[in-house]
Amino acid sequence: MPGAGDNRISRWVLIVAFVILAASLASCARSPAEIRLIQPRLPFDKDVAEEFARLLDEESSVDVRIVASMGNEESSIDALLAGRADIALVSNNQPFHHDINAVIPLYSNVLHIGYTTGEAPADVFELLNGTSVFAGPPGSPSRIMLEELSQERFGVSDINFIEIGDSNFQCPDVIVVYAPISPGLLQPLDPRCGSFQLYSLGDPGIIGSGSIVDAATLLNPHLEAFVIPAGTYPIIDPEAGPIVTFAVDKLLVAHKDVPAHEIYDLTSEVLRLRPALAASLPGLFNNIREDFDTADSTFMIHPGAQDY
């Protein structure tokens, strides 16, 4: 018959086996899940998304896969709501949606306004009135901004938006796009079109002086006045002086149904990889911060990011 000592050994064996099994199950439960990032529609945004996903894949335990966009008619928010992706890079001036949650701001998206080479328009009304304007696809941040401010702030009632890449190709008179400050990313729009000059909303001294720029940022708190330094874009406009414009945060957002632990892990890895992200695309990811002000976000904060 087995003695008391044998029974104690058996119990210890069972306890150890149970602990090992529980640890194994916990490990399986937290194994890295694939997170789908929707591909942005504009070329420079695509480059940023691809580099962001590549670094996370190569340098972290988070598995990020880019999902191709379905074209200009599907915005990144649409893709999340349709369940085709889990996360997206969107500007902080997108309309609020209760199913979309903010994770973390990544970089500033700066409004770039270009006009065909020639005499600078006297004001924004002259810039936009009666000209053909490329401002990205429908629902893009630059279009949203123009549609909200053109009549209210600048007196332009109807902007002639055109698409680049349509069968009836037309070079625009004006280009209006939000893009990160990164000379290597922002290139001339199309080789068939002529050169463009960057348009400034005024001299830097107008900021804080009660100007139209101040009015726009007061009534649209997600916008901030921004100055692109002289010499930033030697290829596009080597003669450009300081350019007064607007900036808005580019956010990493997720559908609210993405599990909190996945977003927690993603947030942790993004913050850990700040040096690698900043080195890969200089000027973009330098200011990623852990303690961002949630009051600045268009969207509610994802529980996983809030837990971090």
PDB file of N, CA, C and O in Angstrom, residues 36-73:
ATOM      1  N   ARG A  36      -5.134  44.237 -37.893  1.00  0.00           N
ATOM      2  CA  ARG A  36      -5.222  44.682 -39.279  1.00  0.00           C
ATOM      3  C   ARG A  36      -5.255  46.213 -39.345  1.00  0.00           C
ATOM      4  O   ARG A  36      -6.121  46.843 -38.747  1.00  0.00           O
ATOM      5  N   LEU A  37      -4.307  46.783 -40.098  1.00  0.00           N
ATOM      6  CA  LEU A  37      -4.214  48.228 -40.300  1.00  0.00           C
ATOM      7  C   LEU A  37      -4.680  48.544 -41.713  1.00  0.00           C
ATOM      8  O   LEU A  37      -4.134  48.023 -42.684  1.00  0.00           O
ATOM      9  N   ILE A  38      -5.699  49.407 -41.829  1.00  0.00           N
ATOM     10  CA  ILE A  38      -6.206  49.741 -43.153  1.00  0.00           C
ATOM     11  C   ILE A  38      -5.219  50.646 -43.878  1.00  0.00           C
ATOM     12  O   ILE A  38      -4.647  51.571 -43.291  1.00  0.00           O
ATOM     13  N   GLN A  39      -5.002  50.372 -45.148  1.00  0.00           N
ATOM     14  CA  GLN A  39      -4.083  51.158 -45.968  1.00  0.00           C
ATOM     15  C   GLN A  39      -4.705  52.523 -46.269  1.00  0.00           C
ATOM     16  O   GLN A  39      -5.830  52.606 -46.770  1.00  0.00           O
ATOM     17  N   PRO A  40      -4.011  53.630 -45.985  1.00  0.00           N
ATOM     18  CA  PRO A  40      -4.543  54.957 -46.327  1.00  0.00           C
ATOM     19  C   PRO A  40      -4.652  55.133 -47.838  1.00  0.00           C
ATOM     20  O   PRO A  40      -4.078  54.379 -48.616  1.00  0.00           O
ATOM     21  N   ARG A  41      -5.352  56.200 -48.229  1.00  0.00           N
ATOM     22  CA  ARG A  41      -5.615  56.388 -49.645  1.00  0.00           C
ATOM     23  C   ARG A  41      -4.574  57.258 -50.349  1.00  0.00           C
ATOM     24  O   ARG A  41      -4.334  57.079 -51.539  1.00  0.00           O
ATOM     25  N   LEU A  42      -3.962  58.215 -49.655  1.00  0.00           N
ATOM     26  CA  LEU A  42      -2.979  59.089 -50.294  1.00  0.00           C
ATOM     27  C   LEU A  42      -1.591  58.458 -50.244  1.00  0.00           C
ATOM     28  O   LEU A  42      -1.248  57.786 -49.267  1.00  0.00           O
ATOM     29  N   PRO A  43      -0.766  58.678 -51.278  1.00  0.00           N
ATOM     30  CA  PRO A  43       0.532  57.996 -51.384  1.00  0.00           C
ATOM     31  C   PRO A  43       1.445  58.204 -50.183  1.00  0.00           C
ATOM     32  O   PRO A  43       2.044  57.247 -49.681  1.00  0.00           O
ATOM     33  N   PHE A  44       1.585  59.449 -49.688  1.00  0.00           N
ATOM     34  CA  PHE A  44       2.514  59.673 -48.577  1.00  0.00           C
ATOM     35  C   PHE A  44       1.996  59.049 -47.288  1.00  0.00           C
ATOM     36  O   PHE A  44       2.768  58.580 -46.454  1.00  0.00           O
ATOM     37  N   ASP A  45       0.652  59.009 -47.109  1.00  0.00           N
ATOM     38  CA  ASP A  45       0.088  58.323 -45.939  1.00  0.00           C
ATOM     39  C   ASP A  45       0.331  56.818 -46.025  1.00  0.00           C
ATOM     40  O   ASP A  45       0.551  56.154 -45.004  1.00  0.00           O
ATOM     41  N   LYS A  46       0.278  56.273 -47.236  1.00  0.00           N
ATOM     42  CA  LYS A  46       0.569  54.849 -47.425  1.00  0.00           C
ATOM     43  C   LYS A  46       1.997  54.534 -47.000  1.00  0.00           C
ATOM     44  O   LYS A  46       2.251  53.520 -46.343  1.00  0.00           O
ATOM     45  N   ASP A  47       2.933  55.406 -47.392  1.00  0.00           N
ATOM     46  CA  ASP A  47       4.339  55.178 -47.032  1.00  0.00           C
ATOM     47  C   ASP A  47       4.523  55.159 -45.519  1.00  0.00           C
ATOM     48  O   ASP A  47       5.254  54.326 -44.971  1.00  0.00           O
ATOM     49  N   VAL A  48       3.863  56.089 -44.833  1.00  0.00           N
ATOM     50  CA  VAL A  48       3.969  56.144 -43.374  1.00  0.00           C
ATOM     51  C   VAL A  48       3.389  54.884 -42.750  1.00  0.00           C
ATOM     52  O   VAL A  48       3.981  54.272 -41.850  1.00  0.00           O
ATOM     53  N   ALA A  49       2.208  54.470 -43.223  1.00  0.00           N
ATOM     54  CA  ALA A  49       1.556  53.278 -42.664  1.00  0.00           C
ATOM     55  C   ALA A  49       2.407  52.031 -42.873  1.00  0.00           C
ATOM     56  O   ALA A  49       2.518  51.181 -41.970  1.00  0.00           O
ATOM     57  N   GLU A  50       3.000  51.908 -44.063  1.00  0.00           N
ATOM     58  CA  GLU A  50       3.813  50.728 -44.350  1.00  0.00           C
ATOM     59  C   GLU A  50       5.061  50.680 -43.469  1.00  0.00           C
ATOM     60  O   GLU A  50       5.443  49.614 -42.974  1.00  0.00           O
ATOM     61  N   GLU A  51       5.689  51.827 -43.239  1.00  0.00           N
ATOM     62  CA  GLU A  51       6.872  51.865 -42.384  1.00  0.00           C
ATOM     63  C   GLU A  51       6.496  51.594 -40.930  1.00  0.00           C
ATOM     64  O   GLU A  51       7.205  50.889 -40.200  1.00  0.00           O
ATOM     65  N   PHE A  52       5.372  52.130 -40.503  1.00  0.00           N
ATOM     66  CA  PHE A  52       4.870  51.908 -39.148  1.00  0.00           C
ATOM     67  C   PHE A  52       4.612  50.418 -38.917  1.00  0.00           C
ATOM     68  O   PHE A  52       5.046  49.835 -37.913  1.00  0.00           O
ATOM     69  N   ALA A  53       3.917  49.784 -39.858  1.00  0.00           N
ATOM     70  CA  ALA A  53       3.614  48.353 -39.730  1.00  0.00           C
ATOM     71  C   ALA A  53       4.879  47.510 -39.804  1.00  0.00           C
ATOM     72  O   ALA A  53       5.021  46.519 -39.070  1.00  0.00           O
ATOM     73  N   ARG A  54       5.814  47.886 -40.677  1.00  0.00           N
ATOM     74  CA  ARG A  54       7.052  47.116 -40.809  1.00  0.00           C
ATOM     75  C   ARG A  54       7.848  47.104 -39.513  1.00  0.00           C
ATOM     76  O   ARG A  54       8.333  46.049 -39.061  1.00  0.00           O
ATOM     77  N   LEU A  55       7.989  48.268 -38.899  1.00  0.00           N
ATOM     78  CA  LEU A  55       8.761  48.347 -37.665  1.00  0.00           C
ATOM     79  C   LEU A  55       8.102  47.562 -36.533  1.00  0.00           C
ATOM     80  O   LEU A  55       8.775  46.875 -35.764  1.00  0.00           O
ATOM     81  N   LEU A  56       6.788  47.637 -36.449  1.00  0.00           N
ATOM     82  CA  LEU A  56       6.099  46.883 -35.409  1.00  0.00           C
ATOM     83  C   LEU A  56       6.265  45.390 -35.632  1.00  0.00           C
ATOM     84  O   LEU A  56       6.456  44.618 -34.693  1.00  0.00           O
ATOM     85  N   ASP A  57       6.197  44.958 -36.889  1.00  0.00           N
ATOM     86  CA  ASP A  57       6.361  43.536 -37.202  1.00  0.00           C
ATOM     87  C   ASP A  57       7.768  43.046 -36.884  1.00  0.00           C
ATOM     88  O   ASP A  57       7.965  41.972 -36.322  1.00  0.00           O
ATOM     89  N   GLU A  58       8.772  43.847 -37.247  1.00  0.00           N
ATOM     90  CA  GLU A  58      10.161  43.401 -37.118  1.00  0.00           C
ATOM     91  C   GLU A  58      10.708  43.573 -35.707  1.00  0.00           C
ATOM     92  O   GLU A  58      11.557  42.799 -35.276  1.00  0.00           O
ATOM     93  N   GLU A  59      10.241  44.590 -34.988  1.00  0.00           N
ATOM     94  CA  GLU A  59      10.874  44.948 -33.726  1.00  0.00           C
ATOM     95  C   GLU A  59      10.008  44.674 -32.501  1.00  0.00           C
ATOM     96  O   GLU A  59      10.431  44.966 -31.382  1.00  0.00           O
ATOM     97  N   SER A  60       8.808  44.139 -32.672  1.00  0.00           N
ATOM     98  CA  SER A  60       7.935  43.959 -31.515  1.00  0.00           C
ATOM     99  C   SER A  60       7.202  42.629 -31.612  1.00  0.00           C
ATOM    100  O   SER A  60       7.299  41.906 -32.610  1.00  0.00           O
ATOM    101  N   SER A  61       6.451  42.346 -30.562  1.00  0.00           N
ATOM    102  CA  SER A  61       5.654  41.114 -30.528  1.00  0.00           C
ATOM    103  C   SER A  61       4.277  41.316 -31.140  1.00  0.00           C
ATOM    104  O   SER A  61       3.478  40.381 -31.201  1.00  0.00           O
ATOM    105  N   VAL A  62       3.983  42.535 -31.566  1.00  0.00           N
ATOM    106  CA  VAL A  62       2.678  42.825 -32.151  1.00  0.00           C
ATOM    107  C   VAL A  62       2.705  42.500 -33.638  1.00  0.00           C
ATOM    108  O   VAL A  62       3.621  42.909 -34.358  1.00  0.00           O
ATOM    109  N   ASP A  63       1.719  41.765 -34.098  1.00  0.00           N
ATOM    110  CA  ASP A  63       1.638  41.348 -35.500  1.00  0.00           C
ATOM    111  C   ASP A  63       0.662  42.268 -36.232  1.00  0.00           C
ATOM    112  O   ASP A  63      -0.552  42.156 -36.048  1.00  0.00           O
ATOM    113  N   VAL A  64       1.190  43.195 -37.024  1.00  0.00           N
ATOM    114  CA  VAL A  64       0.359  44.156 -37.757  1.00  0.00           C
ATOM    115  C   VAL A  64       0.381  43.815 -39.235  1.00  0.00           C
ATOM    116  O   VAL A  64       1.451  43.675 -39.826  1.00  0.00           O
ATOM    117  N   ARG A  65      -0.796  43.690 -39.820  1.00  0.00           N
ATOM    118  CA  ARG A  65      -0.910  43.395 -41.259  1.00  0.00           C
ATOM    119  C   ARG A  65      -1.699  44.508 -41.928  1.00  0.00           C
ATOM    120  O   ARG A  65      -2.774  44.898 -41.447  1.00  0.00           O
ATOM    121  N   ILE A  66      -1.179  45.030 -43.047  1.00  0.00           N
ATOM    122  CA  ILE A  66      -1.879  46.084 -43.782  1.00  0.00           C
ATOM    123  C   ILE A  66      -2.943  45.471 -44.685  1.00  0.00           C
ATOM    124  O   ILE A  66      -2.683  44.523 -45.420  1.00  0.00           O
ATOM    125  N   VAL A  67      -4.132  46.032 -44.604  1.00  0.00           N
ATOM    126  CA  VAL A  67      -5.252  45.610 -45.444  1.00  0.00           C
ATOM    127  C   VAL A  67      -5.439  46.657 -46.527  1.00  0.00           C
ATOM    128  O   VAL A  67      -5.516  47.856 -46.243  1.00  0.00           O
ATOM    129  N   ALA A  68      -5.506  46.217 -47.774  1.00  0.00           N
ATOM    130  CA  ALA A  68      -5.599  47.155 -48.901  1.00  0.00           C
ATOM    131  C   ALA A  68      -6.906  47.935 -48.858  1.00  0.00           C
ATOM    132  O   ALA A  68      -7.970  47.399 -48.525  1.00  0.00           O
ATOM    133  N   SER A  69      -6.808  49.206 -49.217  1.00  0.00           N
ATOM    134  CA  SER A  69      -8.001  50.039 -49.321  1.00  0.00           C
ATOM    135  C   SER A  69      -8.833  49.608 -50.526  1.00  0.00           C
ATOM    136  O   SER A  69      -8.298  49.094 -51.517  1.00  0.00           O
ATOM    137  N   MET A  70     -10.130  49.826 -50.441  1.00  0.00           N
ATOM    138  CA  MET A  70     -11.016  49.468 -51.550  1.00  0.00           C
ATOM    139  C   MET A  70     -11.189  50.609 -52.546  1.00  0.00           C
ATOM    140  O   MET A  70     -12.028  50.538 -53.430  1.00  0.00           O
ATOM    141  N   GLY A  71     -10.392  51.691 -52.370  1.00  0.00           N
ATOM    142  CA  GLY A  71     -10.477  52.787 -53.330  1.00  0.00           C
ATOM    143  C   GLY A  71     -10.873  54.084 -52.651  1.00  0.00           C
ATOM    144  O   GLY A  71     -11.065  54.162 -51.438  1.00  0.00           O
ATOM    145  N   ASN A  72     -11.003  55.125 -53.472  1.00  0.00           N
ATOM    146  CA  ASN A  72     -11.247  56.462 -52.939  1.00  0.00           C
ATOM    147  C   ASN A  72     -12.583  56.618 -52.241  1.00  0.00           C
ATOM    148  O   ASN A  72     -12.779  57.562 -51.481  1.00  0.00           O
ATOM    149  N   GLU A  73     -13.521  55.718 -52.508  1.00  0.00           N
ATOM    150  CA  GLU A  73     -14.847  55.875 -51.906  1.00  0.00           C
ATOM    151  C   GLU A  73     -14.909  55.322 -50.490  1.00  0.00           C
ATOM    152  O   GLU A  73     -15.875  55.578 -49.771  1.00  0.00           O
TER     153      GLU A  73
END
